Structures are given as C-alpha cells and as structure tokens.
Short mmCIF file of C-alpha atoms in Angstrom, two decimals:
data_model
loop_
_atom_site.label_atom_id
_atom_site.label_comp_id
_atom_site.label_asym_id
_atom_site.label_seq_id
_atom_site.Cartn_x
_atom_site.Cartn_y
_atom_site.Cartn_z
CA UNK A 1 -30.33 18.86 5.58
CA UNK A 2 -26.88 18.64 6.94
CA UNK A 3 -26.82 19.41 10.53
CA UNK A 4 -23.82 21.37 11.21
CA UNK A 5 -21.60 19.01 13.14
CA UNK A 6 -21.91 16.61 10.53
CA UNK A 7 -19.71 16.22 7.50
CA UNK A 8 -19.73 14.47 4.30
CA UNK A 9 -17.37 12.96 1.67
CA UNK A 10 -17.68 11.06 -1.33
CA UNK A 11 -15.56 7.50 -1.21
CA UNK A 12 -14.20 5.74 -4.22
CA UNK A 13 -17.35 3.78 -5.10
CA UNK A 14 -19.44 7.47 -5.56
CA UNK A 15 -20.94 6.53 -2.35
CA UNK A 16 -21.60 9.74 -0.37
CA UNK A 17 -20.16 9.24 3.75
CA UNK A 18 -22.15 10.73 6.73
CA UNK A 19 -20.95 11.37 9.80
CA UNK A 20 -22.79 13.13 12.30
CA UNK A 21 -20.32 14.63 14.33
CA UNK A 22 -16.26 13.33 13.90
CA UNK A 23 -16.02 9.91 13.89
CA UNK A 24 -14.36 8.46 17.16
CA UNK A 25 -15.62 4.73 17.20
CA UNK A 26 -13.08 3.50 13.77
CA UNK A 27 -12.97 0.07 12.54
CA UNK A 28 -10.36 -0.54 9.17
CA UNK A 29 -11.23 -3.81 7.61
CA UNK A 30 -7.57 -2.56 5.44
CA UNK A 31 -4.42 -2.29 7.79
CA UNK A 32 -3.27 0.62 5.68
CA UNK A 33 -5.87 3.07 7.60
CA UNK A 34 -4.86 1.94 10.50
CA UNK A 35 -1.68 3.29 9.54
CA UNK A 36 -3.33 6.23 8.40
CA UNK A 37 -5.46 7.36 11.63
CA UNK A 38 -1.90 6.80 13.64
CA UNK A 39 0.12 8.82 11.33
CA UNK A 40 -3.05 11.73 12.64
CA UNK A 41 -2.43 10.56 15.94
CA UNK A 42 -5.73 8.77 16.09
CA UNK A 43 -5.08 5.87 17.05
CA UNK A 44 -7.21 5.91 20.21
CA UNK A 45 -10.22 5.76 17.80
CA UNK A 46 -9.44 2.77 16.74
CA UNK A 47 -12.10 0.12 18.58
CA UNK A 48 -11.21 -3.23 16.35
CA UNK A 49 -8.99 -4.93 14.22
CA UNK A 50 -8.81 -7.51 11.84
CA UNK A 51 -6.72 -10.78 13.06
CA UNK A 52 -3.57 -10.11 10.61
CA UNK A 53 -3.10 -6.75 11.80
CA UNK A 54 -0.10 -5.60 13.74
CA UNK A 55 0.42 -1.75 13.39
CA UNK A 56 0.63 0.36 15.49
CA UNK A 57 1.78 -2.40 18.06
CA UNK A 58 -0.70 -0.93 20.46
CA UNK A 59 -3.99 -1.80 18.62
CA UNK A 60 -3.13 -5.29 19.59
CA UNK A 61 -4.95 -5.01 22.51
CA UNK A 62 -8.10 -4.40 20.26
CA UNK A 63 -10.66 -6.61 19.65
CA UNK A 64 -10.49 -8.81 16.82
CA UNK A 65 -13.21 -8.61 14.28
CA UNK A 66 -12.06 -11.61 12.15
CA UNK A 67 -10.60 -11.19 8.43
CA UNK A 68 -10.10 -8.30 5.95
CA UNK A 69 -12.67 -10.45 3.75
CA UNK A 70 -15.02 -12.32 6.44
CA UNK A 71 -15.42 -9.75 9.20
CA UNK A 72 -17.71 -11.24 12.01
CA UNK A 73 -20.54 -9.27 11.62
CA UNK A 74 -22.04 -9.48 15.53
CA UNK A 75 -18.99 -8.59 16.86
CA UNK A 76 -18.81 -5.26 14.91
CA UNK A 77 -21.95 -4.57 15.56
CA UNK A 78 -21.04 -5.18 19.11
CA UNK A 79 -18.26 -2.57 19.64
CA UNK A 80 -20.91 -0.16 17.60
CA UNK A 81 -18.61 1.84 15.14
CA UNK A 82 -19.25 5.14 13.59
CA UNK A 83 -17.05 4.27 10.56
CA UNK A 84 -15.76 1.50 8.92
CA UNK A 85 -13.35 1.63 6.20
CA UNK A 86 -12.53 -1.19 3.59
CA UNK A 87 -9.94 -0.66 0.81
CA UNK A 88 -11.37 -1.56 -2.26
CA UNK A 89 -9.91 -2.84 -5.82
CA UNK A 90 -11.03 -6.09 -5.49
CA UNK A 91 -14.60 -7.63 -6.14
CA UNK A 92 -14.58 -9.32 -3.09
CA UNK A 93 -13.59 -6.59 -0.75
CA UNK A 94 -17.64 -5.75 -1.67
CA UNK A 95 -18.86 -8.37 -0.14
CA UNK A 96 -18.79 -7.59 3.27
CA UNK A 97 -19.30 -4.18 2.80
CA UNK A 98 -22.29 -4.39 1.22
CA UNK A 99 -23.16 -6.92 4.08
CA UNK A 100 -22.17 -4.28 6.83
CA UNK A 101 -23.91 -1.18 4.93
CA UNK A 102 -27.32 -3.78 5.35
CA UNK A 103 -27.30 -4.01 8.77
CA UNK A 104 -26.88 0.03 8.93
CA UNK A 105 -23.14 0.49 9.29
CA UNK A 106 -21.40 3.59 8.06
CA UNK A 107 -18.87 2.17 5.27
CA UNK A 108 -16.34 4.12 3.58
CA UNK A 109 -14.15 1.98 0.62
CA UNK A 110 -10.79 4.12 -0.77
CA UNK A 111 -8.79 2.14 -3.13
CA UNK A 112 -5.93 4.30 -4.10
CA UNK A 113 -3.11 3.41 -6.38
CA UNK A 114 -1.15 7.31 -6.46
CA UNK A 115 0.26 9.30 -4.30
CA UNK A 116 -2.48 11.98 -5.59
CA UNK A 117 -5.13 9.24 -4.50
CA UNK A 118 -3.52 8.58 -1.19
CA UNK A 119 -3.53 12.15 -0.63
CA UNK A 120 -6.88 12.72 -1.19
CA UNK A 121 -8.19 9.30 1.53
CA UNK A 122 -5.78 11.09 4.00
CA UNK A 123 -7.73 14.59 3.24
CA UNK A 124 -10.67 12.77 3.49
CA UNK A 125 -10.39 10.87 6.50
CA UNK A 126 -9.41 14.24 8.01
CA UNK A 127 -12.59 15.57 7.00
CA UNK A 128 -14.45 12.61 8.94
CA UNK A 129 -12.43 12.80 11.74
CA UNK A 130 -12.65 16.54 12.59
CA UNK A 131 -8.79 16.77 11.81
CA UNK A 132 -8.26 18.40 8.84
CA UNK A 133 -4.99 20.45 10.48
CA UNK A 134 -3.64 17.05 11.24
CA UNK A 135 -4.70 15.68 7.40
CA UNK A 136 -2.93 18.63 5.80
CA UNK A 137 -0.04 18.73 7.65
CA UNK A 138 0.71 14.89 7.18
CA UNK A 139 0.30 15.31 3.40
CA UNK A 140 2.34 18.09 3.44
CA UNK A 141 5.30 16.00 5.16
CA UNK A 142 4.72 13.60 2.77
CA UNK A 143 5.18 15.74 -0.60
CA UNK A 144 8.53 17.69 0.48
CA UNK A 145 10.29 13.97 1.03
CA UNK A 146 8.82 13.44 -2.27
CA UNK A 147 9.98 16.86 -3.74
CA UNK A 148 13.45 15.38 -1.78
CA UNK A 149 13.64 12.59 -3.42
CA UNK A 150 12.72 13.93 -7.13
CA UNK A 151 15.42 16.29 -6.83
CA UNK A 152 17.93 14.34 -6.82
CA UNK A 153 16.17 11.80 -9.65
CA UNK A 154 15.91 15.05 -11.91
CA UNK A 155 19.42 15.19 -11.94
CA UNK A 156 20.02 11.33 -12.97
CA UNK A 157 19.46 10.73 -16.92
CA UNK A 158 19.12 7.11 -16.41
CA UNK A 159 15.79 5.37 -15.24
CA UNK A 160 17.02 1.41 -14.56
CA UNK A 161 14.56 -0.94 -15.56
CA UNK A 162 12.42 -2.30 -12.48
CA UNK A 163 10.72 -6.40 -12.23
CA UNK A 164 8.65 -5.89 -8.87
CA UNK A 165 7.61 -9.67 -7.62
CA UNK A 166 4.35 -9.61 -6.04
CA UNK A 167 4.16 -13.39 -5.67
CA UNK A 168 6.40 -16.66 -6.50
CA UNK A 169 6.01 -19.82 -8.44
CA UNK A 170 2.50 -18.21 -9.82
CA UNK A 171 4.97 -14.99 -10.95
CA UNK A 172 2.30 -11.84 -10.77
CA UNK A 173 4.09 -8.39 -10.64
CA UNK A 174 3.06 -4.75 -9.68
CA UNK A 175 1.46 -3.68 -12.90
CA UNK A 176 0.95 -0.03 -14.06
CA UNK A 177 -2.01 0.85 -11.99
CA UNK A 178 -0.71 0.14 -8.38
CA UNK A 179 1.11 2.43 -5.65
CA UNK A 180 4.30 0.45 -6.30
CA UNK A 181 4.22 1.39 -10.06
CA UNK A 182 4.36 5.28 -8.68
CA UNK A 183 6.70 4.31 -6.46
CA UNK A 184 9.02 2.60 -9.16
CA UNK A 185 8.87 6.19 -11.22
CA UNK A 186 8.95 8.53 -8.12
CA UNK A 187 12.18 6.49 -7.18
CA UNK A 188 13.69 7.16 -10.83
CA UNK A 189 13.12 3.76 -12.26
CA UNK A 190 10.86 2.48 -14.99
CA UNK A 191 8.78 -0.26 -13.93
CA UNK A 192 9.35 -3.41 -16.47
CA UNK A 193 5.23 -3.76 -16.61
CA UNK A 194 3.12 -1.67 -18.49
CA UNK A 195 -0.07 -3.60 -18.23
CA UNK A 196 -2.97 -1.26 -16.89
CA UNK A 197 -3.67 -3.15 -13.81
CA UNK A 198 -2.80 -3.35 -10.13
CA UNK A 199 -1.06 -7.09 -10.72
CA UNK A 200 -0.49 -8.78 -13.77
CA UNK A 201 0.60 -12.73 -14.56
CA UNK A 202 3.89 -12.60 -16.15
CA UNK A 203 5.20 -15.79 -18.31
CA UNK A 204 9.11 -16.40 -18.10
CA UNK A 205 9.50 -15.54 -21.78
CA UNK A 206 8.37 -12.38 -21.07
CA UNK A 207 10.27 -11.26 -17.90
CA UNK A 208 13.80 -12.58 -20.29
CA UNK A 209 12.53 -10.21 -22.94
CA UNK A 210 12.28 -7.25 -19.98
CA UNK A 211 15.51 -8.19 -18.66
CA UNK A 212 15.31 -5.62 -15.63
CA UNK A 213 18.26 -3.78 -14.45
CA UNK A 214 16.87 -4.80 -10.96
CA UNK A 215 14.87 -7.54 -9.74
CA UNK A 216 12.64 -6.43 -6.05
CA UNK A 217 11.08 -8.91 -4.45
CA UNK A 218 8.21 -8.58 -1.91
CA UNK A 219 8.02 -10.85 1.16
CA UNK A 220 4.75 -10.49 2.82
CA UNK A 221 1.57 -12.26 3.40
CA UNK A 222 1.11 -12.38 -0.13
CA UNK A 223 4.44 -13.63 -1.09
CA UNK A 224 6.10 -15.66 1.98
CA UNK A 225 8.96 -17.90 1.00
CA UNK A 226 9.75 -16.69 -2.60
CA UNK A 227 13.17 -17.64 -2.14
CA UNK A 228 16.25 -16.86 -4.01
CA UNK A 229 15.68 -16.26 -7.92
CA UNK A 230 19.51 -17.35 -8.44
CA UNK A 231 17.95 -21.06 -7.37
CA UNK A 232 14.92 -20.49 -9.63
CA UNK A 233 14.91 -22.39 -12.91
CA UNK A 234 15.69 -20.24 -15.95
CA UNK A 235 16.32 -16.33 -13.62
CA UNK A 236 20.53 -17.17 -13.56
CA UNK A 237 19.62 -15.26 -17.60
CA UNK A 238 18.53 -12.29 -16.28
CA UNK A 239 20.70 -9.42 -15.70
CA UNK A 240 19.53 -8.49 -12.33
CA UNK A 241 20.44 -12.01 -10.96
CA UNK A 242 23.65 -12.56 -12.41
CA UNK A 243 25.11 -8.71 -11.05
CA UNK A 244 23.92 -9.27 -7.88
CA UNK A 245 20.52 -6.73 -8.13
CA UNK A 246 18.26 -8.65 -6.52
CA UNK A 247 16.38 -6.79 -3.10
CA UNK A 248 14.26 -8.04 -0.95
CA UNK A 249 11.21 -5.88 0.36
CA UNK A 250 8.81 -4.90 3.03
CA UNK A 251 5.55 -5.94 1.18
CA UNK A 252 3.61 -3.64 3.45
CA UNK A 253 5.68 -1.01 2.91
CA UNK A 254 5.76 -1.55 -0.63
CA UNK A 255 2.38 -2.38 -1.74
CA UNK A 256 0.03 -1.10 1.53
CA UNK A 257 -0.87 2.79 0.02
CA UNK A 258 -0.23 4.86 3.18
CA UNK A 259 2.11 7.16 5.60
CA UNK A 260 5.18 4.66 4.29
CA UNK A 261 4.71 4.74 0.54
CA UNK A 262 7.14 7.53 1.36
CA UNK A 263 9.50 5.13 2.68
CA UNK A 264 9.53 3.03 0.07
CA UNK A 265 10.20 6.16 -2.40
CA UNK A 266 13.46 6.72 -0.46
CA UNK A 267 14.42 2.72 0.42
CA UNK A 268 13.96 2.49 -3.33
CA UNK A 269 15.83 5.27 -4.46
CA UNK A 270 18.75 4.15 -2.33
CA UNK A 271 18.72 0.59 -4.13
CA UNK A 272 18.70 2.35 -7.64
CA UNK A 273 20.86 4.84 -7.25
CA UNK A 274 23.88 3.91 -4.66
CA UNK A 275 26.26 6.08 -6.15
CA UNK A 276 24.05 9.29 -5.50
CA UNK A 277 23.89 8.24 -1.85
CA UNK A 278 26.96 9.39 0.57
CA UNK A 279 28.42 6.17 2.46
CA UNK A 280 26.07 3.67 0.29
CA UNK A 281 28.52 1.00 -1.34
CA UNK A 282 25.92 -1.79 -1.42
CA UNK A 283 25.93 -2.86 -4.87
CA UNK A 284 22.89 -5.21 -4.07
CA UNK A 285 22.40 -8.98 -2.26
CA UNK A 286 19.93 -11.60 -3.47
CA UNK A 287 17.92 -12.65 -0.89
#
C-alpha cells in the first residue's frame, strides 16, 4: 500500500513514479527541468547537473554528473538522489535510464511536444515535489500569456508560412510533432512541415516548393554556426531571404519544452506580426 506521505504519477513511458515523501534530492539528466523546478522555486533541490547545463546560473556550483546521454553512474549514486528525470523522445535517452533504474534509482522520463503535455510534467512534478500550489499557479501564468497572445492572432486572418532550421548543411526542421510546431501555430503562423515527427530531413527542392514567408533559424548546441542563408547556395530563391525575413533564435528557448516556450510564443509573434505590435518597425535581419 501507499503510505500516506508518498505519492505517485505515471511518466510518459507508462512507468508508474514513487516517491516516498516529496522529493528534495533532484537530478535532470534534461536542462529543461531544471528550468522547470526553478520556475517552482526549487531550485535548492537540485543536487547535480549535467556538464552542458547553465540555467539557473546558480546550479553551476553543482556537481557535474557527466552528459545528458552518458551520465557517470558512481557519481549519481554518490550524491544519492530521490528523483531523476530524463526527457525522452529519443531511443537513446533509454539507455541510461534503464541503466540508472538497475542500480535502484527513481527515474521519471517526460517527453512533451504541447503545451497540454508541458502542462501536465509541470503538474506532475508538482505532485512529486509536494508543490502542487506552486505547479498550478505556474501553469496558470503560463495559459493567460497564451490566452494574450491568441487574442490578438484571432484577430489576424493571415497565418505566414513558417521554415524553422533545426540544423545546417544536414537541413532537418521542426516537424509537426515538436513544441516549436505549437509554438509556430500559437504564434499565428503555419509551420512549412507537416511531417508527423519531432525533426524531419528536408531536401532543397522541397523547402523552394514551401517557399516560407519567414525563414527562423535556431543557434544552439544543435545548430552552432549555421550562418547566413543569403550566402547559402540556392536560399537567395526563397522569399524569406530575398525580403529580409530571416531571424535568428534562442534554440533553448525555442526547442527546450518548459517555463519559456511562453517566450518564444510572444518573441515569435512579434517577428510575424510587427505591424500588430506598438513601436515594432523591424521588418526582419538575416543573421
């Protein structure tokens, strides 16, 4: 039976989570939850990082546990968490979870890709925490600067046509089942890939045939010197390039489902719809 200071949820992979008591020794193997448990004001909880994480500033000063894919497995043990929690999508992200679950570890995978996911990690990390106030009250922030935001898309007819880079020369772009595809729509744009997946390979011939109204480019870890398309071979046809709509992007914000995927909404909005915005003349810059 379930004693009654511990809770349980169910993660993304139908695994059921026990914790006896809130959880207050965290490891995330995925910055976003980092984000996540500071947004709660948790960050205290926090015990370890991996090496490529930087927010909040502060966990710095954590231990580093090695790699989002290659944790060091003594040295998690060593700081003796009561949760760990990997984001998932990816076959590999598996790997060391199912290597951390073996030596007895408590591991939690979420792998959102909507705001209605994200939502429900941020519920249910408030459930594991003992924080549901906090949980509820963050998601509620988060929906009325959505609701913001959608009001003033309802009263725009036109959706612009949206290319999101996720990486350059090997062009893959945000696909229809990622948080940047939500955040594409939720903006008032229509993203130019359809494809039922997080990222998809994309040929030149078809990106000409799309011909977005805007070309955004991430710059990140996964996409670090894309450079400017107007130099690329073959872009100079594409709308976006020659009027100037090319933006360049926070990948993390972007792409990392979390507290900012609300920031992107708005940043996003602004780049689609200048006009609509009071003081906003910038008709776009390539990068």
């Amino acid at each position: 039976m379930l004693d009654a200071k511990a809770v349980e949820v169910e993660d993304d992979t139908g695994r059921t989570i026990r914790v006896n008591g809130p959880a207050m020794r965290i490891i995330a193997l995925y910055g976003a939850y980092n984000e996540m448990l500071d947004a709660l004001g948790l960050e205290s909880r926090l015990v370890g990082r991996t090496k490529i994480d930087r927010l909040p500033s502060s966990i710095l000063s954590r231990p580093s546990i090695g790699t989002h894919m290659r944790p060091n497995v003594e040295l998690v043990l060593a700081l003796k968490p009561d949760l760990i929690l990997q984001g998932g999508g990816r076959r590999e992200a598996m790997l060391p979870v199912n290597q951390l679950r073996s030596e007895g570890l408590n591991v939690a995978v979420f792998s959102p890709t909507t705001f209605a996911e994200l939502f429900t990690v941020i519920e249910k990390l408030g459930i594991l925490t003992g924080e549901t106030a906090a949980a509820g009250k963050l998601v509620n922030r988060m929906r009325q600067r959505l609701a913001t935001v959608q009001s003033k898309v309802d009263q725009s007819a036109h959706r612009p046509k949206i290319f999101f880079e996720v990486r350059f020369p090997n062009l893959l772009a945000a696909g229809g089942k990622s948080i940047v595809n939500e955040v594409i729509e939720r903006a008032g744009g229509c993203n130019c890939v359809t494809v039922d997946k997080k990222m998809v390979r994309v040929n030149m011939e078809s990106l000409i045939a799309c011909n977005p109204d805007f070309y955004i480019i991430q710059k990140g870890p996964m996409n670090p010197e894309p450079g400017p398309p107007a130099e690329r071979p073959n872009f100079l046809v594409l709308n976006a390039v020659q009027e100037g709509r090319v933006h360049m992007v926070d990948e993390q914000v972007f792409s990392r489902p979390g507290p900012r995927s609300v920031d992107a909404v708005e940043e996003l909005y602004r780049l689609l719809h200048p006009a609509a915005e009071p003081g906003n003349h910038n008709k776009g810059e390539s990068p």
